[in-house]
Tab-separated table of C-alpha atoms in Angstrom:
chain	number	residue	atom	x	y	z
A	214	MET	CA	119.284	59.668	58.465
A	215	ASN	CA	118.749	59.260	62.167
A	216	ALA	CA	115.466	58.133	63.684
A	217	ILE	CA	114.280	61.633	64.494
A	218	THR	CA	115.003	62.958	61.003
A	219	THR	CA	112.855	60.207	59.462
A	220	PHE	CA	110.308	61.059	62.151
A	221	ASP	CA	110.233	57.692	63.819
A	222	LEU	CA	109.427	59.279	67.178
A	223	THR	CA	108.357	57.290	70.193
A	224	SER	CA	105.367	58.383	72.240
A	225	LYS	CA	107.758	59.476	74.983
A	226	GLN	CA	109.687	61.683	72.532
A	227	ILE	CA	106.474	63.241	71.218
A	228	ALA	CA	105.372	63.995	74.777
A	229	LEU	CA	108.760	65.581	75.466
A	230	VAL	CA	108.412	67.863	72.428
A	231	LYS	CA	104.969	68.927	73.654
A	232	GLN	CA	106.228	69.649	77.167
A	233	THR	CA	109.309	71.612	76.113
A	234	ILE	CA	109.664	72.967	72.582
A	235	ALA	CA	105.918	73.268	71.926
A	236	LYS	CA	104.700	73.997	75.445
A	237	ASP	CA	102.735	77.085	74.326
A	238	CYS	CA	100.771	75.161	71.683
A	239	ASN	CA	97.260	73.883	72.168
A	240	ASP	CA	96.409	70.447	70.786
A	241	GLU	CA	95.475	71.629	67.288
A	242	GLU	CA	98.548	73.825	66.998
A	243	PHE	CA	100.779	71.029	68.244
A	244	ASN	CA	99.346	68.581	65.721
A	245	LEU	CA	99.951	71.080	62.913
A	246	TYR	CA	103.488	71.748	64.104
A	247	MET	CA	104.324	68.048	64.178
A	248	GLU	CA	102.853	67.514	60.709
A	249	VAL	CA	104.984	70.327	59.266
A	250	ALA	CA	108.074	68.971	61.012
A	251	LYS	CA	107.323	65.565	59.528
A	252	ALA	CA	106.695	66.948	56.035
A	253	LYS	CA	109.903	69.004	56.097
A	254	ARG	CA	111.880	66.221	57.820
A	255	LEU	CA	113.267	68.580	60.440
A	256	ASP	CA	114.399	67.753	63.950
A	257	PRO	CA	112.495	69.504	66.772
A	258	PHE	CA	115.150	68.526	69.319
A	259	LEU	CA	117.882	70.262	67.316
A	260	LYS	CA	115.686	73.376	67.127
A	261	GLN	CA	115.540	73.129	63.337
A	262	ILE	CA	111.822	73.858	63.524
A	263	ILE	CA	110.112	75.854	66.277
A	264	PRO	CA	106.473	76.830	66.904
A	265	MET	CA	105.841	80.431	67.947
A	266	VAL	CA	102.431	81.367	69.328
A	267	PHE	CA	101.319	84.997	69.122
A	268	SER	CA	98.631	86.507	71.372
A	269	LYS	CA	98.491	83.435	73.582
A	270	ASN	CA	95.924	85.003	75.898
A	271	ASN	CA	93.650	86.401	73.191
A	272	ALA	CA	91.486	83.742	71.558
A	273	GLU	CA	90.483	85.995	68.651
A	274	LYS	CA	94.021	87.012	67.710
A	275	ARG	CA	95.844	83.825	68.730
A	276	ASN	CA	98.044	82.581	65.913
A	277	MET	CA	100.823	80.020	65.617
A	278	THR	CA	103.692	80.533	63.181
A	279	ILE	CA	106.268	77.940	62.177
A	280	ILE	CA	109.856	79.123	62.619
A	281	ILE	CA	112.682	77.459	60.712
A	282	SER	CA	116.109	78.057	62.226
A	283	ARG	CA	119.067	78.854	60.003
A	284	ASP	CA	120.259	75.248	60.272
A	285	GLY	CA	116.803	74.020	59.321
A	286	GLN	CA	116.656	76.364	56.336
A	287	ARG	CA	119.920	75.048	54.961
A	288	VAL	CA	118.908	71.435	55.534
A	289	ILE	CA	115.758	71.969	53.451
A	290	ALA	CA	117.630	73.908	50.768
A	291	GLN	CA	120.388	71.311	50.479
A	292	ARG	CA	117.835	68.584	49.818
A	293	CYS	CA	116.492	70.514	46.812
A	294	GLY	CA	119.516	69.517	44.747
A	295	ASP	CA	119.653	72.859	42.927
A	296	TYR	CA	120.897	74.994	45.814
A	297	ARG	CA	124.327	76.322	46.692
A	298	PRO	CA	124.968	78.632	49.642
A	299	ALA	CA	126.264	82.159	49.221
A	300	SER	CA	129.836	82.335	47.973
A	301	LYS	CA	130.411	85.840	49.335
A	302	PRO	CA	129.438	87.738	52.490
A	303	PRO	CA	126.208	89.751	52.593
A	304	SER	CA	126.431	93.243	51.140
A	305	TYR	CA	125.190	96.157	53.208
A	306	GLU	CA	124.042	99.661	52.406
A	307	PHE	CA	124.809	102.215	55.106
A	308	ASP	CA	123.674	105.773	55.691
A	309	PRO	CA	125.624	107.667	58.386
A	310	GLY	CA	122.630	109.942	58.832
A	311	LEU	CA	120.576	107.006	60.137
A	312	LYS	CA	123.088	106.009	62.795
A	313	GLY	CA	121.614	106.349	66.259
A	314	PRO	CA	119.842	104.488	69.083
A	315	LEU	CA	117.289	102.979	66.664
A	316	ASN	CA	119.959	101.885	64.168
A	317	PRO	CA	123.405	101.389	65.782
A	318	HIS	CA	125.335	101.102	62.497
A	319	GLY	CA	123.151	103.203	60.213
A	320	ILE	CA	122.113	100.177	58.147
A	321	VAL	CA	119.758	100.804	55.249
A	322	SER	CA	119.565	97.254	53.900
A	323	ALA	CA	121.316	93.910	53.540
A	324	THR	CA	121.434	91.790	50.391
A	325	VAL	CA	122.266	88.086	50.229
A	326	PHE	CA	122.978	86.166	47.010
A	327	LEU	CA	122.325	82.410	46.911
A	328	TRP	CA	122.919	80.109	43.956
A	329	LYS	CA	120.270	78.126	42.067
A	330	GLN	CA	120.863	75.718	39.201
A	331	ASP	CA	118.863	76.016	36.004
A	332	PRO	CA	117.237	72.596	35.398
A	333	LYS	CA	117.617	72.850	31.613
A	334	SER	CA	121.053	74.328	31.051
A	335	GLY	CA	122.619	73.177	34.303
A	336	GLU	CA	124.119	76.632	34.774
A	337	TRP	CA	124.097	78.358	38.145
A	338	TYR	CA	122.616	81.815	38.653
A	339	GLU	CA	122.281	84.093	41.656
A	340	VAL	CA	119.053	84.544	43.604
A	341	ALA	CA	118.991	87.787	45.569
A	342	GLY	CA	117.235	88.497	48.829
A	343	GLN	CA	117.136	92.029	50.216
A	344	SER	CA	115.813	93.226	53.558
A	345	PHE	CA	115.529	96.788	54.812
A	346	TRP	CA	116.292	97.795	58.373
A	347	ASP	CA	113.200	99.945	58.807
A	348	GLU	CA	110.969	97.017	57.812
A	349	PHE	CA	112.360	94.278	60.056
A	350	ALA	CA	114.171	95.870	63.004
A	351	PRO	CA	112.066	95.497	66.189
A	352	ILE	CA	111.475	99.184	66.876
A	353	LYS	CA	108.731	99.721	69.399
A	354	GLU	CA	106.720	102.675	70.604
A	355	GLU	CA	107.440	104.054	74.049
A	356	TRP	CA	104.425	104.209	76.340
A	357	ALA	CA	103.802	106.147	79.541
A	358	LYS	CA	100.984	106.251	82.056
A	359	ASN	CA	98.754	109.260	82.510
A	360	GLU	CA	98.635	109.754	86.265
A	361	GLN	CA	95.283	111.541	86.115
A	362	THR	CA	93.361	109.092	83.927
A	363	GLY	CA	95.383	105.979	84.708
A	364	LYS	CA	95.530	105.163	80.990
A	365	ASN	CA	98.643	104.460	78.952
A	366	TYR	CA	99.532	106.672	76.007
A	367	LYS	CA	102.222	106.828	73.335
A	368	THR	CA	104.928	109.357	74.112
A	369	GLY	CA	105.959	109.681	70.468
A	370	ASN	CA	109.404	108.241	71.237
A	371	GLN	CA	110.707	104.921	69.934
A	372	THR	CA	113.283	102.394	71.130
A	373	LEU	CA	115.102	99.453	69.559
A	374	ASP	CA	114.085	96.304	71.404
A	375	ASP	CA	117.177	95.017	73.194
A	376	SER	CA	115.767	91.720	74.445
A	377	GLY	CA	117.232	89.855	71.446
A	378	ASN	CA	120.250	90.292	69.188
A	379	TRP	CA	119.232	93.278	67.073
A	380	ALA	CA	121.038	95.774	69.292
A	381	ARG	CA	124.090	93.524	69.754
A	382	MET	CA	124.445	91.995	66.270
A	383	PRO	CA	122.443	94.185	63.894
A	384	ARG	CA	124.252	93.155	60.697
A	385	LEU	CA	123.769	89.455	61.380
A	386	MET	CA	120.063	89.866	62.103
A	387	ILE	CA	119.197	91.872	58.991
A	388	ALA	CA	121.302	89.447	56.893
A	389	LYS	CA	119.271	86.516	58.252
A	390	CYS	CA	116.102	88.236	57.063
A	391	ALA	CA	117.659	88.789	53.636
A	392	GLU	CA	118.718	85.146	53.356
A	393	MET	CA	115.186	83.962	54.096
A	394	GLN	CA	113.881	86.368	51.463
A	395	ALA	CA	116.253	84.782	48.942
A	396	LEU	CA	115.166	81.267	49.908
A	397	ARG	CA	111.494	82.148	49.445
A	398	ALA	CA	112.261	83.816	46.103
A	399	GLY	CA	114.311	80.931	44.712
A	400	TRP	CA	112.550	77.946	46.292
A	401	PRO	CA	108.957	79.031	46.981
A	402	GLU	CA	107.563	75.497	47.140
A	403	GLN	CA	109.833	74.618	50.034
A	404	PHE	CA	109.808	77.912	51.952
A	405	THR	CA	106.424	79.575	51.461
A	406	GLY	CA	104.757	79.978	54.851
A	407	LEU	CA	107.999	79.404	56.772
A	408	TYR	CA	109.864	82.154	58.608
A	409	ASP	CA	113.178	82.899	60.245
A	410	GLU	CA	112.911	84.016	63.852
A	411	ALA	CA	114.674	87.301	63.003
A	412	GLU	CA	111.772	88.189	60.708
A	413	LEU	CA	109.346	87.897	63.600
A	414	ASP	CA	111.122	89.976	66.221
A	415	ARG	CA	109.333	93.004	64.802
A	416	ALA	CA	106.015	91.167	64.967
A	417	LYS	CA	106.536	90.580	68.681
A	418	VAL	CA	106.798	94.283	69.470
A	419	ILE	CA	104.167	95.698	67.075
A	420	ASP	CA	101.583	92.918	67.443
A	421	LEU	CA	101.489	91.643	63.863
A	422	THR	CA	101.377	88.072	62.627
A	423	ALA	CA	104.252	86.657	60.600
A	424	SER	CA	102.326	86.827	57.338
A	425	GLU	CA	101.394	90.466	58.022
A	426	VAL	CA	105.049	91.385	58.583
A	427	VAL	CA	106.134	89.783	55.311
A	428	GLU	CA	103.183	91.256	53.404
A	429	LYS	CA	104.062	94.675	54.796
A	430	GLU	CA	107.619	94.219	53.520
A	431	ARG	CA	106.273	93.277	50.080
A	432	GLU	CA	104.040	96.334	50.071
A	433	ASN	CA	106.988	98.529	51.010
A	434	HIS	CA	108.996	96.908	48.223
A	435	ARG	CA	106.274	97.853	45.746
A	436	MET	CA	106.272	101.383	47.146
A	437	ARG	CA	110.027	101.623	46.638
A	438	ALA	CA	109.629	100.401	43.060
A	439	ILE	CA	107.422	103.386	42.231
A	440	GLY	CA	109.531	105.811	44.240
A	441	ALA	CA	106.945	106.332	46.969
A	442	ASP	CA	108.811	104.932	49.938
A	443	ASN	CA	110.832	107.996	50.882
A	444	SER	CA	108.555	110.809	49.826
A	445	ILE	CA	105.265	112.374	50.825
A	446	THR	CA	102.810	113.784	48.304
A	447	VAL	CA	101.613	117.129	49.607
A	448	THR	CA	100.128	120.422	48.469
A	449	TRP	CA	101.514	123.771	49.589
A	450	GLY	CA	98.574	125.901	48.547
A	451	ASP	CA	99.996	127.062	45.201
A	452	ASN	CA	96.753	126.432	43.326
A	453	TRP	CA	96.679	123.341	45.575
A	454	ALA	CA	98.786	121.370	43.108
A	455	LEU	CA	100.381	118.146	44.399
A	456	GLU	CA	104.121	117.612	44.684
A	457	LYS	CA	106.456	115.108	46.326
A	458	ASP	CA	108.786	116.002	49.180
A	459	PRO	CA	111.433	113.706	50.709
A	460	VAL	CA	110.441	112.398	54.126
A	461	GLY	CA	113.661	113.747	55.630
A	462	LYS	CA	112.872	117.308	54.515
A	463	PHE	CA	109.120	117.269	55.085
A	464	ALA	CA	109.166	118.698	58.633
A	465	ASP	CA	111.502	121.541	57.620
A	466	GLU	CA	109.287	122.407	54.654
A	467	VAL	CA	106.195	122.447	56.856
A	468	MET	CA	107.913	124.711	59.389
A	469	ARG	CA	108.919	127.114	56.631
A	470	PHE	CA	105.375	127.107	55.261
A	471	ILE	CA	103.596	127.780	58.556
A	472	LYS	CA	105.995	130.606	59.458
A	473	GLU	CA	105.159	132.355	56.191
A	474	SER	CA	101.397	131.745	56.344
A	475	THR	CA	98.431	133.081	58.283
A	476	PRO	CA	96.638	130.885	60.840
A	477	GLU	CA	93.718	130.561	58.415
A	478	THR	CA	96.017	129.358	55.628
A	479	VAL	CA	97.721	126.856	57.934
A	480	ALA	CA	94.341	125.487	59.037
A	481	LYS	CA	93.253	125.129	55.416
A	482	TRP	CA	96.556	123.451	54.552
A	483	GLN	CA	96.233	121.011	57.459
A	484	ASP	CA	92.734	120.037	56.376
A	485	ALA	CA	93.869	119.487	52.774
A	486	ASN	CA	96.834	117.339	53.846
A	487	ARG	CA	95.364	115.013	56.433
A	488	GLU	CA	96.486	111.853	54.611
A	489	PRO	CA	100.076	113.073	54.007
A	490	LEU	CA	100.309	114.041	57.680
A	491	LYS	CA	99.095	110.569	58.686
A	492	ARG	CA	101.752	109.031	56.447
A	493	PHE	CA	104.430	111.207	58.046
A	494	TRP	CA	103.221	110.090	61.482
A	495	ALA	CA	103.557	106.446	60.409
A	496	LEU	CA	107.077	107.003	59.061
A	497	GLN	CA	108.451	109.444	61.646
A	498	PRO	CA	106.211	109.408	64.739
A	499	GLY	CA	108.632	111.354	66.936
A	500	ASP	CA	109.079	114.192	64.445
A	501	ALA	CA	105.383	114.083	63.571
A	502	LEU	CA	104.380	114.689	67.187
A	503	ALA	CA	106.616	117.755	67.430
A	504	LEU	CA	105.333	118.994	64.081
A	505	LYS	CA	101.722	118.535	65.174
A	506	LYS	CA	102.333	120.839	68.139
A	507	GLU	CA	103.903	123.465	65.876
A	508	ILE	CA	100.946	123.332	63.473
A	509	GLU	CA	98.437	123.663	66.311
A	510	ALA	CA	100.381	126.600	67.745
A	511	ALA	CA	100.499	128.278	64.328
A	512	ILE	CA	96.741	127.938	63.897
A	513	ALA	CA	96.081	129.296	67.391
A	514	ARG	CA	98.333	132.355	67.124
A	515	LYS	CA	97.081	135.808	66.216
A	516	PRO	CA	98.819	137.272	63.176
A	517	SER	CA	100.905	140.297	64.124
A	518	ARG	CA	100.974	141.507	60.559
A	519	PRO	CA	99.445	140.511	57.243
A	520	ALA	CA	101.119	137.645	55.453
A	521	ASN	CA	103.137	138.445	52.333
A	522	ASP	CA	100.400	137.438	49.930
A	523	GLU	CA	97.872	139.576	51.821
A	524	LEU	CA	100.220	142.524	52.255
A	525	ARG	CA	100.081	143.382	48.595
A	526	ASN	CA	96.294	143.790	48.813
A	527	HIS	CA	96.335	145.857	52.004
A	528	PRO	CA	94.638	149.310	51.649
A	529	MET	CA	97.836	151.073	52.700
A	530	MET	CA	99.631	149.489	49.746
A	531	ALA	CA	97.139	150.721	47.174
A	532	GLY	CA	98.643	153.004	44.543
């Protein structure tokens, strides 16, 4: 091992790390960063380990996260003695319907398989890591300024952040997230609390810490396991029973419902489905904004004729 790897740094080298690689760190953060680098035996000068400071100008939210580059990850894994890198390329799931400005290739997820050796039998088995595009891609809200109030507001539109590599190399970036997921799953002692930079690109644009991003992914994974990730539980007024509708069809179903219902029924439906509507906003903010306007217009309109369910009870229909 070279001098830096064994962490035999001179005072001049330590000062250089502070002035360059860790220039955003305060003293406490820098000390922590150097201790982690020492414990993991990683080289700061080779960018194997990098400190990333979030909310630098906000003392209450300020948070430093340790980034391990891909080279650093493999150095740590190789030292474990029970690790072998992937023997095949990442596998991808695509959906042509998702292809667009927010997802250039229509990627649903990437899965990476690493190899771990069983300490008892000596046999090798695969450790899978899977990452989903909609959980890690740095998609940010578009903001505009209200000329009258001078305040910024969300337009309801979204864009894929193009300051990094997600727009240029989307498959590589989501695969890096999947590989780190596999490393944490197979070697938790070595990789818990450490992150790949690709995992944090989303955190940069939505103002979350690294741990919050990963916890959100775990929560979404649990939601997928119970079939709740791509559906919305809603009531359509038929005795107000609950049913699940796919997210992709939710807006169309709402439009059909409000066209067939009176303003009073739509208002009652909106009040009964506040939480499902919030969930739809979180999943599809652009569509949710348009749908909100349609619902408000439906409630405000004057019915030109009785709705179907009221027509049967109209005096003119009495036998």
